[in-house]
Amino acid sequence: MDQYIRIGESTVIESLRRFVTAVVDVFGEKYLRSPNENDTSRLLAIRQRRGFPGMLGSLDCMHWRWKNCPNPWHGQYTKHEHEPTIILEVVASHDLWIWHAFFGLLGSHNDINVLHRSHLFARLAEGDALEVNFIVNGNNYTMGYYLVDGIYPQWVTFVKTITNPQGNKKKYFVKAQEAVRKDVERAFGVLEAQFAIVRGPARMWDKATLRKIMTACVIMHNMIVEDERSEDEDEDVHYEGVGQLVRPTPPEVRNRTREFHEFLQAHHNITNRQIHAQLQQDLIEHLWQHYSDMYQY
């Protein structure tokens, strides 16, 4: 850079820091927002059409290699990649919009460790998230779910694939689940293709700057998705019958003495393995009965 445009390295680095800080401060509220009521209704309608009523998105993690990780931190940031990495957890939709991004945990963590530290289900456990009511195979459910791979726990909010499926119904479910879950893998690929700074190893020394760089890239990724989205893309999507959204009770009218009990009960409902198994079985039957011609063997 110094040879061609007469800008020194320190000036370039400082300009980068100021740029990503400005992007996060100005555009973060709009392009890193959680889905509102209209967003959720639209996404539920599209996902019901794809065979998964009640689905809120696809969840997964990626590792960003940290080339200039300080030597004393190498051990805690290194896992199976055999070099330091920092983890990004995202939820992506079919159009590759990233609705949730949590970045900064040590590369030695696995996806479950990241999940327990992210804020993805904090609003749901605290009673501040929209309640998604939907019906699958004749059974009622009150929580939306995410498509994930096999490492995630058996929670009501997750629908996982099946290892070594037996029978045509389960094999078909695995094929459909993995086909739709690739939305998040595609989002990672597009993010890396658009921004060379994410595709290559991180070269900064402090984590705060790396966090702002990754956050700014996610924001600009969503800007590009919005700009390239067709205005009539979802004109044929019908919002009726996709499930009911219930607003949480406003904090000012809640019984404060019961908040802790409600939090524990909400957490228990999220981690209920019995309902997780029932939801998976209902989706297997639902896909087999109504969408068997969508995914070909």
mmCIF file of C-alpha atoms in Angstrom:
data_model
loop_
_atom_site.group_PDB
_atom_site.id
_atom_site.type_symbol
_atom_site.label_atom_id
_atom_site.label_comp_id
_atom_site.label_asym_id
_atom_site.label_seq_id
_atom_site.Cartn_x
_atom_site.Cartn_y
_atom_site.Cartn_z
ATOM 1 C CA MET A 1 0.000 0.000 0.000
ATOM 2 C CA ASP A 2 2.841 2.416 0.773
ATOM 3 C CA GLN A 3 4.384 1.863 -2.670
ATOM 4 C CA TYR A 4 1.218 2.442 -4.716
ATOM 5 C CA ILE A 5 -0.963 4.963 -2.881
ATOM 6 C CA ARG A 6 1.435 6.360 -0.282
ATOM 7 C CA ILE A 7 -0.482 5.144 2.760
ATOM 8 C CA GLY A 8 1.462 3.550 5.571
ATOM 9 C CA GLU A 9 0.484 0.309 7.270
ATOM 10 C CA SER A 10 -0.426 1.952 10.571
ATOM 11 C CA THR A 11 -2.720 4.412 8.750
ATOM 12 C CA VAL A 12 -4.450 1.587 6.868
ATOM 13 C CA ILE A 13 -5.045 -0.363 10.089
ATOM 14 C CA GLU A 14 -6.437 2.688 11.879
ATOM 15 C CA SER A 15 -8.701 3.447 8.894
ATOM 16 C CA LEU A 16 -9.998 -0.131 8.986
ATOM 17 C CA ARG A 17 -10.763 0.162 12.707
ATOM 18 C CA ARG A 18 -12.671 3.395 12.211
ATOM 19 C CA PHE A 19 -14.568 2.028 9.206
ATOM 20 C CA VAL A 20 -15.831 -1.148 10.913
ATOM 21 C CA THR A 21 -16.720 0.821 14.056
ATOM 22 C CA ALA A 22 -18.803 3.230 11.958
ATOM 23 C CA VAL A 23 -20.571 0.376 10.136
ATOM 24 C CA VAL A 24 -21.519 -1.317 13.429
ATOM 25 C CA ASP A 25 -22.650 1.913 15.094
ATOM 26 C CA VAL A 26 -24.715 3.222 12.164
ATOM 27 C CA PHE A 27 -26.201 0.060 10.654
ATOM 28 C CA GLY A 28 -26.064 -2.527 13.453
ATOM 29 C CA GLU A 29 -29.524 -1.827 14.843
ATOM 30 C CA LYS A 30 -31.206 -2.481 11.484
ATOM 31 C CA TYR A 31 -29.099 -5.262 10.004
ATOM 32 C CA LEU A 32 -28.387 -7.255 13.167
ATOM 33 C CA ARG A 33 -31.917 -7.152 14.573
ATOM 34 C CA SER A 34 -33.797 -10.183 15.803
ATOM 35 C CA PRO A 35 -36.842 -11.144 13.683
ATOM 36 C CA ASN A 36 -39.848 -8.987 14.535
ATOM 37 C CA GLU A 37 -43.454 -10.115 14.189
ATOM 38 C CA ASN A 38 -43.635 -9.435 10.449
ATOM 39 C CA ASP A 39 -40.257 -11.083 9.805
ATOM 40 C CA THR A 40 -41.251 -14.173 11.803
ATOM 41 C CA SER A 41 -44.603 -14.530 10.025
ATOM 42 C CA ARG A 42 -42.926 -14.276 6.626
ATOM 43 C CA LEU A 43 -40.187 -16.764 7.502
ATOM 44 C CA LEU A 44 -42.642 -19.255 9.003
ATOM 45 C CA ALA A 45 -44.758 -19.121 5.843
ATOM 46 C CA ILE A 46 -41.772 -19.803 3.600
ATOM 47 C CA ARG A 47 -40.501 -22.624 5.798
ATOM 48 C CA GLN A 48 -43.907 -24.271 6.000
ATOM 49 C CA ARG A 49 -43.925 -24.314 2.213
ATOM 50 C CA ARG A 50 -40.563 -26.123 2.369
ATOM 51 C CA GLY A 51 -42.005 -28.796 4.658
ATOM 52 C CA PHE A 52 -40.940 -27.562 8.114
ATOM 53 C CA PRO A 53 -43.745 -25.659 9.878
ATOM 54 C CA GLY A 54 -42.536 -23.759 12.934
ATOM 55 C CA MET A 55 -38.889 -23.600 11.791
ATOM 56 C CA LEU A 56 -37.061 -20.362 12.647
ATOM 57 C CA GLY A 57 -33.842 -20.990 10.708
ATOM 58 C CA SER A 58 -30.681 -23.071 10.480
ATOM 59 C CA LEU A 59 -28.029 -22.852 13.212
ATOM 60 C CA ASP A 60 -24.311 -23.668 13.010
ATOM 61 C CA CYS A 61 -20.805 -22.411 13.822
ATOM 62 C CA MET A 62 -17.690 -21.618 11.776
ATOM 63 C CA HIS A 63 -14.057 -21.098 12.832
ATOM 64 C CA TRP A 64 -12.050 -18.047 11.735
ATOM 65 C CA ARG A 65 -8.318 -18.767 11.805
ATOM 66 C CA TRP A 66 -6.359 -16.306 13.954
ATOM 67 C CA LYS A 67 -2.872 -15.952 12.443
ATOM 68 C CA ASN A 68 -1.584 -13.367 14.927
ATOM 69 C CA CYS A 69 -2.955 -14.940 18.082
ATOM 70 C CA PRO A 70 -0.600 -14.082 21.003
ATOM 71 C CA ASN A 71 1.553 -17.076 21.936
ATOM 72 C CA PRO A 72 0.261 -17.381 25.541
ATOM 73 C CA TRP A 73 -3.280 -17.864 24.174
ATOM 74 C CA HIS A 74 -2.497 -20.516 21.555
ATOM 75 C CA GLY A 75 -3.585 -23.453 23.716
ATOM 76 C CA GLN A 76 -7.048 -22.135 24.584
ATOM 77 C CA TYR A 77 -7.811 -21.040 21.014
ATOM 78 C CA THR A 78 -6.636 -24.266 19.334
ATOM 79 C CA LYS A 79 -8.638 -27.458 18.765
ATOM 80 C CA HIS A 80 -8.966 -29.858 15.843
ATOM 81 C CA GLU A 81 -7.761 -27.245 13.313
ATOM 82 C CA HIS A 82 -4.323 -27.413 15.047
ATOM 83 C CA GLU A 83 -4.072 -23.613 14.918
ATOM 84 C CA PRO A 84 -5.814 -20.799 16.830
ATOM 85 C CA THR A 85 -9.357 -19.950 15.734
ATOM 86 C CA ILE A 86 -12.266 -17.804 16.912
ATOM 87 C CA ILE A 87 -15.839 -19.096 16.612
ATOM 88 C CA LEU A 88 -18.811 -17.448 14.895
ATOM 89 C CA GLU A 89 -22.318 -18.810 15.624
ATOM 90 C CA VAL A 90 -25.113 -17.765 13.241
ATOM 91 C CA VAL A 91 -28.735 -18.438 12.371
ATOM 92 C CA ALA A 92 -29.484 -18.051 8.653
ATOM 93 C CA SER A 93 -32.666 -18.165 6.590
ATOM 94 C CA HIS A 94 -33.311 -19.465 3.079
ATOM 95 C CA ASP A 95 -32.286 -16.143 1.476
ATOM 96 C CA LEU A 96 -28.963 -16.260 3.436
ATOM 97 C CA TRP A 97 -29.934 -13.364 5.734
ATOM 98 C CA ILE A 98 -28.124 -13.809 9.063
ATOM 99 C CA TRP A 99 -30.624 -13.233 11.897
ATOM 100 C CA HIS A 100 -28.308 -14.050 14.790
ATOM 101 C CA ALA A 101 -24.528 -13.673 15.071
ATOM 102 C CA PHE A 102 -22.461 -14.465 18.164
ATOM 103 C CA PHE A 103 -18.702 -14.106 17.750
ATOM 104 C CA GLY A 104 -15.638 -14.221 19.961
ATOM 105 C CA LEU A 105 -15.445 -17.541 21.819
ATOM 106 C CA LEU A 106 -12.251 -19.585 21.985
ATOM 107 C CA GLY A 107 -11.596 -21.989 19.142
ATOM 108 C CA SER A 108 -11.168 -24.852 21.636
ATOM 109 C CA HIS A 109 -14.930 -24.806 22.319
ATOM 110 C CA ASN A 110 -17.367 -27.033 20.468
ATOM 111 C CA ASP A 111 -20.825 -25.995 19.230
ATOM 112 C CA ILE A 112 -22.508 -26.970 22.511
ATOM 113 C CA ASN A 113 -20.154 -24.790 24.578
ATOM 114 C CA VAL A 114 -20.855 -21.883 22.252
ATOM 115 C CA LEU A 115 -24.606 -22.452 22.531
ATOM 116 C CA HIS A 116 -24.546 -22.272 26.328
ATOM 117 C CA ARG A 117 -22.774 -18.902 26.187
ATOM 118 C CA SER A 118 -24.678 -17.257 23.346
ATOM 119 C CA HIS A 119 -27.784 -15.126 23.836
ATOM 120 C CA LEU A 120 -29.888 -17.030 21.285
ATOM 121 C CA PHE A 121 -32.404 -18.415 23.796
ATOM 122 C CA ALA A 122 -32.030 -15.759 26.495
ATOM 123 C CA ARG A 123 -35.174 -13.853 25.462
ATOM 124 C CA LEU A 124 -37.156 -17.078 25.175
ATOM 125 C CA ALA A 125 -36.167 -18.230 28.673
ATOM 126 C CA GLU A 126 -36.887 -14.766 30.104
ATOM 127 C CA GLY A 127 -40.346 -14.663 28.507
ATOM 128 C CA ASP A 128 -39.544 -11.736 26.177
ATOM 129 C CA ALA A 129 -39.661 -13.585 22.838
ATOM 130 C CA LEU A 130 -42.620 -14.153 20.533
ATOM 131 C CA GLU A 131 -44.404 -17.423 21.221
ATOM 132 C CA VAL A 132 -44.785 -19.487 18.039
ATOM 133 C CA ASN A 133 -47.834 -21.771 18.092
ATOM 134 C CA PHE A 134 -48.110 -24.293 15.262
ATOM 135 C CA ILE A 135 -49.509 -27.759 14.538
ATOM 136 C CA VAL A 136 -47.598 -30.708 13.106
ATOM 137 C CA ASN A 137 -49.235 -34.088 12.496
ATOM 138 C CA GLY A 138 -52.168 -33.094 14.711
ATOM 139 C CA ASN A 139 -50.052 -32.058 17.731
ATOM 140 C CA ASN A 140 -49.717 -28.491 19.053
ATOM 141 C CA TYR A 141 -46.349 -26.848 19.784
ATOM 142 C CA THR A 142 -45.538 -23.478 21.340
ATOM 143 C CA MET A 143 -41.855 -22.983 20.454
ATOM 144 C CA GLY A 144 -40.218 -22.480 17.106
ATOM 145 C CA TYR A 145 -37.161 -24.588 16.329
ATOM 146 C CA TYR A 146 -33.869 -24.515 14.424
ATOM 147 C CA LEU A 147 -32.388 -27.159 12.139
ATOM 148 C CA VAL A 148 -28.999 -28.309 13.469
ATOM 149 C CA ASP A 149 -26.461 -31.096 13.034
ATOM 150 C CA GLY A 150 -26.007 -34.067 15.333
ATOM 151 C CA ILE A 151 -23.752 -32.479 17.971
ATOM 152 C CA TYR A 152 -26.483 -30.263 19.436
ATOM 153 C CA PRO A 153 -28.509 -31.404 22.491
ATOM 154 C CA GLN A 154 -32.002 -32.894 22.345
ATOM 155 C CA TRP A 155 -33.945 -29.710 23.022
ATOM 156 C CA VAL A 156 -37.436 -28.744 21.882
ATOM 157 C CA THR A 157 -35.896 -25.832 19.969
ATOM 158 C CA PHE A 158 -33.722 -28.119 17.809
ATOM 159 C CA VAL A 159 -34.558 -30.585 15.064
ATOM 160 C CA LYS A 160 -31.541 -32.769 14.329
ATOM 161 C CA THR A 161 -30.746 -35.273 11.637
ATOM 162 C CA ILE A 162 -30.846 -39.022 12.351
ATOM 163 C CA THR A 163 -27.701 -41.135 12.430
ATOM 164 C CA ASN A 164 -28.053 -44.349 10.400
ATOM 165 C CA PRO A 165 -31.777 -43.907 9.611
ATOM 166 C CA GLN A 166 -33.804 -47.072 9.145
ATOM 167 C CA GLY A 167 -36.836 -47.175 6.890
ATOM 168 C CA ASN A 168 -37.958 -44.979 4.007
ATOM 169 C CA LYS A 169 -39.673 -42.378 6.207
ATOM 170 C CA LYS A 170 -36.599 -41.642 8.305
ATOM 171 C CA LYS A 171 -34.295 -41.689 5.291
ATOM 172 C CA TYR A 172 -36.559 -39.198 3.560
ATOM 173 C CA PHE A 173 -36.634 -36.997 6.679
ATOM 174 C CA VAL A 174 -32.812 -36.980 6.860
ATOM 175 C CA LYS A 175 -32.553 -36.006 3.205
ATOM 176 C CA ALA A 176 -35.076 -33.180 3.619
ATOM 177 C CA GLN A 177 -33.579 -31.923 6.903
ATOM 178 C CA GLU A 178 -30.035 -31.836 5.548
ATOM 179 C CA ALA A 179 -31.158 -30.133 2.331
ATOM 180 C CA VAL A 180 -32.843 -27.276 4.213
ATOM 181 C CA ARG A 181 -30.143 -27.024 6.899
ATOM 182 C CA LYS A 182 -27.596 -26.211 4.182
ATOM 183 C CA ASP A 183 -28.939 -22.633 4.250
ATOM 184 C CA VAL A 184 -26.492 -21.811 7.036
ATOM 185 C CA GLU A 185 -23.598 -23.530 5.256
ATOM 186 C CA ARG A 186 -24.360 -21.498 2.149
ATOM 187 C CA ALA A 187 -24.430 -18.321 4.255
ATOM 188 C CA PHE A 188 -20.931 -19.107 5.569
ATOM 189 C CA GLY A 189 -19.678 -19.737 2.037
ATOM 190 C CA VAL A 190 -21.129 -16.504 0.670
ATOM 191 C CA LEU A 191 -19.780 -14.518 3.640
ATOM 192 C CA GLU A 192 -16.274 -15.812 2.972
ATOM 193 C CA ALA A 193 -16.594 -15.312 -0.785
ATOM 194 C CA GLN A 194 -17.679 -11.689 -0.395
ATOM 195 C CA PHE A 195 -15.057 -10.620 2.141
ATOM 196 C CA ALA A 196 -11.451 -11.724 1.720
ATOM 197 C CA ILE A 197 -10.662 -10.553 5.239
ATOM 198 C CA VAL A 198 -12.952 -13.302 6.579
ATOM 199 C CA ARG A 199 -11.814 -15.909 4.044
ATOM 200 C CA GLY A 200 -8.192 -15.464 5.032
ATOM 201 C CA PRO A 201 -6.615 -15.665 8.479
ATOM 202 C CA ALA A 202 -7.261 -12.869 10.989
ATOM 203 C CA ARG A 203 -4.194 -10.626 11.226
ATOM 204 C CA MET A 204 -5.149 -8.284 14.060
ATOM 205 C CA TRP A 205 -3.811 -8.777 17.571
ATOM 206 C CA ASP A 206 -6.730 -7.676 19.767
ATOM 207 C CA LYS A 207 -10.067 -9.494 20.005
ATOM 208 C CA ALA A 208 -12.149 -6.316 20.189
ATOM 209 C CA THR A 209 -11.058 -5.264 16.688
ATOM 210 C CA LEU A 210 -11.647 -8.763 15.312
ATOM 211 C CA ARG A 211 -15.148 -8.747 16.791
ATOM 212 C CA LYS A 212 -15.958 -5.441 15.089
ATOM 213 C CA ILE A 213 -14.532 -6.671 11.774
ATOM 214 C CA MET A 214 -16.645 -9.823 11.803
ATOM 215 C CA THR A 215 -19.749 -7.914 12.926
ATOM 216 C CA ALA A 216 -19.267 -5.338 10.162
ATOM 217 C CA CYS A 217 -18.900 -8.116 7.570
ATOM 218 C CA VAL A 218 -22.139 -9.748 8.747
ATOM 219 C CA ILE A 219 -23.917 -6.370 8.530
ATOM 220 C CA MET A 220 -22.651 -5.713 4.998
ATOM 221 C CA HIS A 221 -23.553 -9.288 4.030
ATOM 222 C CA ASN A 222 -27.159 -8.612 5.076
ATOM 223 C CA MET A 223 -27.076 -5.321 3.143
ATOM 224 C CA ILE A 224 -26.126 -7.222 -0.002
ATOM 225 C CA VAL A 225 -28.859 -9.813 0.600
ATOM 226 C CA GLU A 226 -31.418 -7.009 0.987
ATOM 227 C CA ASP A 227 -30.177 -5.213 -2.138
ATOM 228 C CA GLU A 228 -30.304 -8.341 -4.300
ATOM 229 C CA ARG A 229 -33.652 -9.586 -2.979
ATOM 230 C CA SER A 230 -36.433 -9.421 -5.546
ATOM 231 C CA GLU A 231 -39.391 -7.249 -4.528
ATOM 232 C CA ASP A 232 -41.891 -9.881 -5.675
ATOM 233 C CA GLU A 233 -39.860 -12.811 -4.334
ATOM 234 C CA ASP A 234 -42.480 -13.870 -1.793
ATOM 235 C CA GLU A 235 -45.666 -12.624 -3.443
ATOM 236 C CA ASP A 236 -47.011 -16.161 -3.694
ATOM 237 C CA VAL A 237 -46.389 -16.876 0.009
ATOM 238 C CA HIS A 238 -49.595 -17.064 2.048
ATOM 239 C CA TYR A 239 -49.301 -16.128 5.699
ATOM 240 C CA GLU A 240 -52.554 -17.730 6.787
ATOM 241 C CA GLY A 241 -52.302 -21.036 8.597
ATOM 242 C CA VAL A 242 -48.577 -20.832 9.327
ATOM 243 C CA GLY A 243 -49.033 -20.659 13.086
ATOM 244 C CA GLN A 244 -49.961 -18.079 15.671
ATOM 245 C CA LEU A 245 -47.553 -15.547 17.167
ATOM 246 C CA VAL A 246 -48.251 -14.518 20.760
ATOM 247 C CA ARG A 247 -46.685 -11.378 22.202
ATOM 248 C CA PRO A 248 -45.039 -11.781 25.630
ATOM 249 C CA THR A 249 -46.613 -10.154 28.659
ATOM 250 C CA PRO A 250 -45.262 -6.606 29.139
ATOM 251 C CA PRO A 251 -42.767 -6.436 32.012
ATOM 252 C CA GLU A 252 -44.728 -3.815 33.917
ATOM 253 C CA VAL A 253 -47.751 -6.079 34.445
ATOM 254 C CA ARG A 254 -45.819 -9.228 35.352
ATOM 255 C CA ASN A 255 -45.849 -10.682 38.826
ATOM 256 C CA ARG A 256 -42.234 -10.088 39.834
ATOM 257 C CA THR A 257 -42.347 -12.629 42.656
ATOM 258 C CA ARG A 258 -42.862 -15.409 40.122
ATOM 259 C CA GLU A 259 -40.223 -14.387 37.564
ATOM 260 C CA PHE A 260 -37.524 -16.764 38.790
ATOM 261 C CA HIS A 261 -39.932 -19.704 38.851
ATOM 262 C CA GLU A 262 -41.132 -18.815 35.354
ATOM 263 C CA PHE A 263 -37.524 -18.648 34.128
ATOM 264 C CA LEU A 264 -36.778 -22.136 35.493
ATOM 265 C CA GLN A 265 -39.976 -23.492 33.984
ATOM 266 C CA ALA A 266 -39.190 -21.927 30.611
ATOM 267 C CA HIS A 267 -35.684 -23.417 30.678
ATOM 268 C CA HIS A 268 -37.153 -26.825 31.535
ATOM 269 C CA ASN A 269 -39.589 -26.523 28.611
ATOM 270 C CA ILE A 270 -36.754 -25.685 26.199
ATOM 271 C CA THR A 271 -34.699 -28.734 27.251
ATOM 272 C CA ASN A 272 -37.593 -31.224 27.309
ATOM 273 C CA ARG A 273 -36.269 -34.342 25.514
ATOM 274 C CA GLN A 274 -39.671 -36.017 25.324
ATOM 275 C CA ILE A 275 -41.199 -33.166 23.335
ATOM 276 C CA HIS A 276 -38.029 -33.030 21.195
ATOM 277 C CA ALA A 277 -38.502 -36.683 20.227
ATOM 278 C CA GLN A 278 -42.221 -36.195 19.617
ATOM 279 C CA LEU A 279 -41.618 -33.163 17.378
ATOM 280 C CA GLN A 280 -39.052 -35.075 15.330
ATOM 281 C CA GLN A 281 -41.430 -38.010 14.876
ATOM 282 C CA ASP A 282 -44.285 -35.683 13.905
ATOM 283 C CA LEU A 283 -42.083 -33.987 11.316
ATOM 284 C CA ILE A 284 -41.093 -37.375 9.904
ATOM 285 C CA GLU A 285 -44.772 -38.234 9.399
ATOM 286 C CA HIS A 286 -45.632 -34.732 8.152
ATOM 287 C CA LEU A 287 -42.908 -34.748 5.500
ATOM 288 C CA TRP A 288 -43.737 -38.255 4.367
ATOM 289 C CA GLN A 289 -47.438 -37.505 3.980
ATOM 290 C CA HIS A 290 -47.319 -34.049 2.385
ATOM 291 C CA TYR A 291 -43.925 -33.396 0.811
ATOM 292 C CA SER A 292 -42.694 -36.728 -0.519
ATOM 293 C CA ASP A 293 -42.334 -35.337 -4.052
ATOM 294 C CA MET A 294 -40.163 -32.347 -3.040
ATOM 295 C CA TYR A 295 -36.847 -34.166 -2.425
ATOM 296 C CA GLN A 296 -35.930 -36.852 -4.909
ATOM 297 C CA TYR A 297 -33.626 -39.785 -4.082
#
